[in-house]
Coordinates of C-alpha atoms in Angstrom, one line a residue:
M670 CA -0.1 0.0 -0.1
K671 CA 0.5 3.5 0.0
P672 CA 0.0 6.6 2.0
S673 CA -2.6 8.9 1.8
A674 CA -2.3 12.0 0.6
Y675 CA -0.5 14.5 3.4
S676 CA 1.2 17.9 3.2
L677 CA 4.8 18.4 3.8
I678 CA 5.4 21.4 6.5
K679 CA 8.8 23.2 7.4
A680 CA 9.6 25.7 9.7
D681 CA 11.8 28.5 10.3
D682 CA 12.2 27.5 13.5
L683 CA 11.3 25.2 16.5
A684 CA 8.9 27.9 17.9
Q685 CA 7.5 27.8 15.0
A686 CA 7.0 24.1 14.4
S687 CA 5.8 23.7 17.6
A688 CA 3.1 26.5 16.7
Q689 CA 2.2 24.7 13.6
L690 CA 1.6 21.4 15.2
A691 CA -0.6 23.0 17.7
E692 CA -2.6 24.9 15.4
N693 CA -2.8 21.6 12.9
G694 CA -3.8 19.3 16.4
W695 CA -3.7 15.4 15.5
G696 CA -3.9 16.2 11.9
S697 CA -0.3 16.9 11.8
K698 CA 2.6 15.0 12.8
P699 CA 6.1 15.7 13.8
V700 CA 8.7 13.9 11.4
A701 CA 12.3 12.8 12.0
G702 CA 14.1 9.8 10.8
C703 CA 10.7 8.1 10.2
Q704 CA 11.7 4.7 10.2
S705 CA 8.4 3.7 12.3
L706 CA 5.7 6.2 10.7
G707 CA 7.4 5.7 7.6
A708 CA 5.8 2.2 8.0
M709 CA 2.8 2.6 9.2
L710 CA 2.3 5.7 6.7
N711 CA 2.4 2.9 4.0
L712 CA 0.2 0.6 5.7
R713 CA -2.3 3.6 6.1
L714 CA -2.2 2.6 9.8
A715 CA -1.3 6.7 10.0
Q716 CA -3.2 8.8 8.1
P717 CA -1.9 12.9 8.8
E718 CA -3.0 15.6 6.8
S719 CA 0.3 17.0 7.3
L720 CA 3.9 15.8 8.2
L721 CA 6.3 18.5 10.3
D722 CA 9.8 18.0 8.8
L723 CA 12.7 18.3 12.0
D724 CA 15.3 17.4 9.6
A725 CA 16.6 20.8 9.3
F726 CA 17.3 21.7 13.0
E727 CA 20.6 20.9 13.2
S728 CA 20.0 21.6 17.3
L729 CA 17.9 18.3 17.5
R730 CA 21.3 16.6 16.6
A731 CA 23.3 18.8 19.5
V732 CA 24.7 16.5 21.6
T733 CA 26.6 18.5 24.9
D734 CA 28.4 17.9 27.8
T735 CA 26.4 19.4 31.1
G736 CA 28.6 18.1 33.8
D737 CA 26.5 15.8 35.5
A738 CA 24.8 14.3 32.3
I739 CA 25.3 14.0 28.7
R740 CA 22.2 16.0 26.7
F741 CA 21.4 14.4 23.4
G742 CA 19.5 16.1 20.8
A743 CA 16.6 14.1 20.0
M744 CA 17.5 13.6 16.8
T745 CA 20.9 11.5 17.5
T746 CA 20.4 8.2 15.6
H747 CA 21.1 4.8 17.1
A748 CA 24.2 4.1 14.5
A749 CA 25.8 7.5 16.6
I750 CA 25.3 5.7 19.7
E751 CA 26.1 2.5 18.9
D752 CA 29.5 3.9 16.8
Q753 CA 30.3 5.3 20.1
R754 CA 30.9 9.3 17.8
V755 CA 28.9 10.4 21.1
P756 CA 29.7 10.2 24.7
D757 CA 28.5 7.5 26.4
P758 CA 27.6 7.9 30.0
S759 CA 26.2 4.6 30.7
Q760 CA 29.3 2.8 30.7
G761 CA 29.1 0.8 27.1
L762 CA 24.7 0.0 28.0
M763 CA 23.7 2.8 25.7
P764 CA 26.1 1.2 22.7
Y765 CA 25.3 -2.2 23.5
V766 CA 21.2 -2.0 23.2
A767 CA 21.9 0.5 20.2
R768 CA 23.7 -2.4 18.1
G769 CA 20.7 -4.6 19.1
I770 CA 18.0 -2.4 17.3
A771 CA 16.2 -3.6 14.0
Y772 CA 19.1 -3.5 10.9
R773 CA 22.0 -1.2 10.4
A774 CA 19.8 0.7 7.7
V775 CA 17.5 1.4 10.3
R776 CA 19.9 2.5 13.2
N777 CA 21.5 4.7 10.0
R778 CA 18.2 7.0 10.2
G779 CA 16.3 6.4 13.3
T780 CA 16.6 8.7 16.2
L781 CA 17.1 8.5 19.9
G782 CA 13.8 11.1 20.2
G783 CA 11.8 9.3 17.3
S784 CA 11.7 5.5 19.3
L785 CA 10.8 7.7 22.7
C786 CA 7.9 9.3 20.6
H787 CA 6.5 6.3 19.3
A788 CA 6.2 4.7 22.2
D789 CA 6.4 1.4 20.9
P790 CA 6.1 -1.2 24.6
A791 CA 8.5 -3.6 22.7
A792 CA 11.1 -0.6 21.4
D793 CA 14.4 -0.5 23.3
W794 CA 14.8 3.0 24.7
I795 CA 11.4 3.9 26.0
S796 CA 12.8 1.0 28.8
T797 CA 16.4 2.0 28.8
M798 CA 16.2 5.6 29.1
P799 CA 13.9 4.7 32.6
L800 CA 16.5 2.2 33.8
L801 CA 18.8 5.2 33.6
G802 CA 16.9 7.7 34.9
A803 CA 16.7 9.8 32.1
T804 CA 15.0 13.3 32.1
L805 CA 13.1 14.7 28.5
H806 CA 12.9 17.9 27.5
V807 CA 10.1 19.1 25.9
L808 CA 9.6 22.4 24.0
G809 CA 5.9 23.8 23.8
P810 CA 3.3 26.6 23.3
S811 CA 3.5 27.1 26.9
G812 CA 6.9 26.8 27.1
Q813 CA 9.8 24.3 28.3
R814 CA 9.3 21.2 30.7
D815 CA 11.0 18.6 32.1
I816 CA 9.7 15.1 32.4
A817 CA 11.1 11.8 34.3
A818 CA 11.9 9.2 31.5
R819 CA 10.0 6.6 33.5
D820 CA 6.7 8.8 33.4
F821 CA 7.1 9.4 29.6
M822 CA 4.9 6.6 28.2
S823 CA 1.4 6.5 29.7
S824 CA 0.4 3.4 27.4
A825 CA 1.1 2.0 23.8
Y826 CA 1.9 4.4 21.7
E827 CA 0.6 7.3 24.1
T828 CA 3.5 10.0 25.5
Q829 CA 2.4 12.5 27.8
L830 CA 3.1 15.5 25.0
V831 CA 0.5 17.4 24.7
D832 CA -0.7 18.8 21.0
G833 CA 2.3 21.2 20.1
E834 CA 5.2 19.9 22.3
I835 CA 8.0 18.6 20.6
L836 CA 10.6 16.3 22.4
V837 CA 13.9 18.3 21.7
A838 CA 16.6 16.9 24.2
V839 CA 17.1 13.9 26.5
S840 CA 19.2 14.2 29.3
V841 CA 21.2 11.2 30.9
P842 CA 23.0 10.8 33.8
K843 CA 26.5 10.1 34.1
R844 CA 27.8 6.9 35.7
T845 CA 30.9 5.9 36.8
T846 CA 32.8 2.2 36.2
S847 CA 31.1 1.4 39.3
M848 CA 27.8 0.5 37.9
Q849 CA 27.0 -3.1 36.6
W850 CA 24.7 -2.9 34.2
S851 CA 22.5 -6.2 32.6
Y852 CA 20.0 -5.9 29.5
R853 CA 18.4 -9.2 27.9
K854 CA 15.9 -9.6 25.6
L855 CA 13.9 -12.1 23.5
C856 CA 13.6 -11.9 19.9
R857 CA 11.8 -14.4 17.9
K858 CA 14.6 -13.7 14.9
T859 CA 16.8 -10.7 14.3
G860 CA 16.1 -7.3 13.7
E861 CA 12.8 -7.5 15.2
L862 CA 10.9 -6.2 18.2
S863 CA 11.1 -7.4 21.4
H864 CA 8.8 -10.5 22.9
A865 CA 10.5 -9.8 26.2
M866 CA 12.7 -7.7 27.7
T867 CA 14.5 -7.3 31.7
S868 CA 17.3 -4.5 32.3
G869 CA 18.6 -3.6 35.3
I870 CA 21.4 -1.5 36.6
R871 CA 23.3 -1.9 40.3
D872 CA 25.7 1.2 41.3
S873 CA 28.1 0.8 44.2
S874 CA 28.8 4.8 44.2
D875 CA 25.1 5.7 45.2
G876 CA 22.9 2.7 46.5
T877 CA 21.1 2.4 43.2
E878 CA 19.5 -1.0 42.4
R879 CA 16.6 -0.6 39.4
V880 CA 15.5 -3.5 37.0
V881 CA 12.8 -2.4 34.4
I882 CA 10.5 -4.6 32.4
G883 CA 9.8 -3.7 28.7
A884 CA 8.0 -5.1 25.7
L885 CA 4.6 -5.1 27.9
D886 CA 1.0 -4.0 26.8
G887 CA 1.8 -1.0 28.1
A888 CA 4.6 0.9 29.7
P889 CA 7.6 -0.2 31.2
F890 CA 7.5 -1.6 34.8
V891 CA 10.1 0.0 37.0
V892 CA 11.3 -1.1 40.1
E893 CA 14.0 0.3 42.3
R894 CA 15.0 -0.5 45.9
A895 CA 18.3 -1.4 48.3
G896 CA 19.1 -4.9 48.0
L897 CA 16.4 -5.9 45.1
M898 CA 19.4 -7.9 42.9
T899 CA 19.9 -10.1 45.8
E900 CA 16.1 -10.5 46.0
L901 CA 15.6 -11.5 42.8
L902 CA 17.7 -14.5 43.0
Q903 CA 14.3 -15.6 45.1
G904 CA 11.5 -17.3 42.5
A905 CA 8.7 -15.5 45.0
V906 CA 10.0 -12.3 44.5
R907 CA 10.4 -12.6 40.7
E908 CA 6.7 -13.6 40.3
Q909 CA 5.3 -11.0 42.9
I910 CA 7.4 -8.7 40.5
V911 CA 6.0 -9.5 37.0
R912 CA 2.7 -10.0 38.5
Q913 CA 2.7 -6.6 39.4
A914 CA 4.1 -5.4 36.1
A915 CA 1.3 -7.2 33.6
P916 CA -1.4 -9.5 36.2
E917 CA -2.8 -11.3 33.3
L918 CA -0.1 -12.0 31.1
E919 CA -0.1 -15.3 29.7
L920 CA 1.8 -18.0 31.4
D921 CA 4.7 -18.5 29.0
R922 CA 6.0 -14.8 28.8
R923 CA 5.7 -15.0 32.9
H924 CA 7.8 -17.6 33.2
T925 CA 10.1 -16.0 30.0
L926 CA 10.6 -12.6 32.4
M927 CA 10.7 -14.4 35.6
E928 CA 13.9 -16.3 34.3
M929 CA 15.0 -13.4 32.5
L930 CA 14.6 -11.6 35.6
R931 CA 17.2 -14.1 37.6
L932 CA 19.5 -13.7 34.8
V933 CA 19.9 -9.9 35.1
A934 CA 20.9 -10.4 39.0
L935 CA 23.4 -12.9 37.9
D936 CA 24.9 -10.7 35.3
M937 CA 25.4 -7.7 37.4
G938 CA 28.9 -8.7 38.3
K939 CA 30.3 -9.3 35.1
T940 CA 32.5 -7.4 32.6
R941 CA 31.8 -6.1 29.3

């Protein structure tokens, strides 16, 4: 199939772009790498009246060191993160995650911000950013605001963005070598979105112990508390967490996630 007819809009600056999106409402969609939206257009799962082209805004590609974090422009590509052409605040986790996203052709064009705003439950960044405690920076008609990554996705393909708002950057706190991490996902074949996903970090410098369960029917499920990794070695704890994350999940996926949580806990001490 081919897309329904739409017009391509260009703006002189981000403020104008935001105003145009607000004016057009749900009839207009911003477009960056177009690796997710393009397929939906071709299948006519999305039929916007207009697309707002963000490609001209170099500020959306800027990556800066803010002292305690790295601020990634929303149009930073998966490939730039994979190849470490941008700074890595995550002790290797972000390049590892980027390397497993779809195929290289997709990673060359697909963007961090585009993936987050698309909010596919099975996508990688929508779970990884809450794991790393990231903050999303949004520009809209009412000005700028920040959203914690763990609060950004409200349900499948739905986020906290309102009409006219554009995700402009993502700040990821810097982690030192004291952080250990694990990232596991199950795909039926290489390049597909995940069928099950779990990840975790433990940082002795500040006591952080956090796991995220992704690829659910809605937003990722975040658990954070002292001693969590030790607790996850107990089957009853893993089952309780998975049931809290997705009470109606089918038996095979529930058992898969429980085993993946066990492996996350065991992975913590491995060197990558």
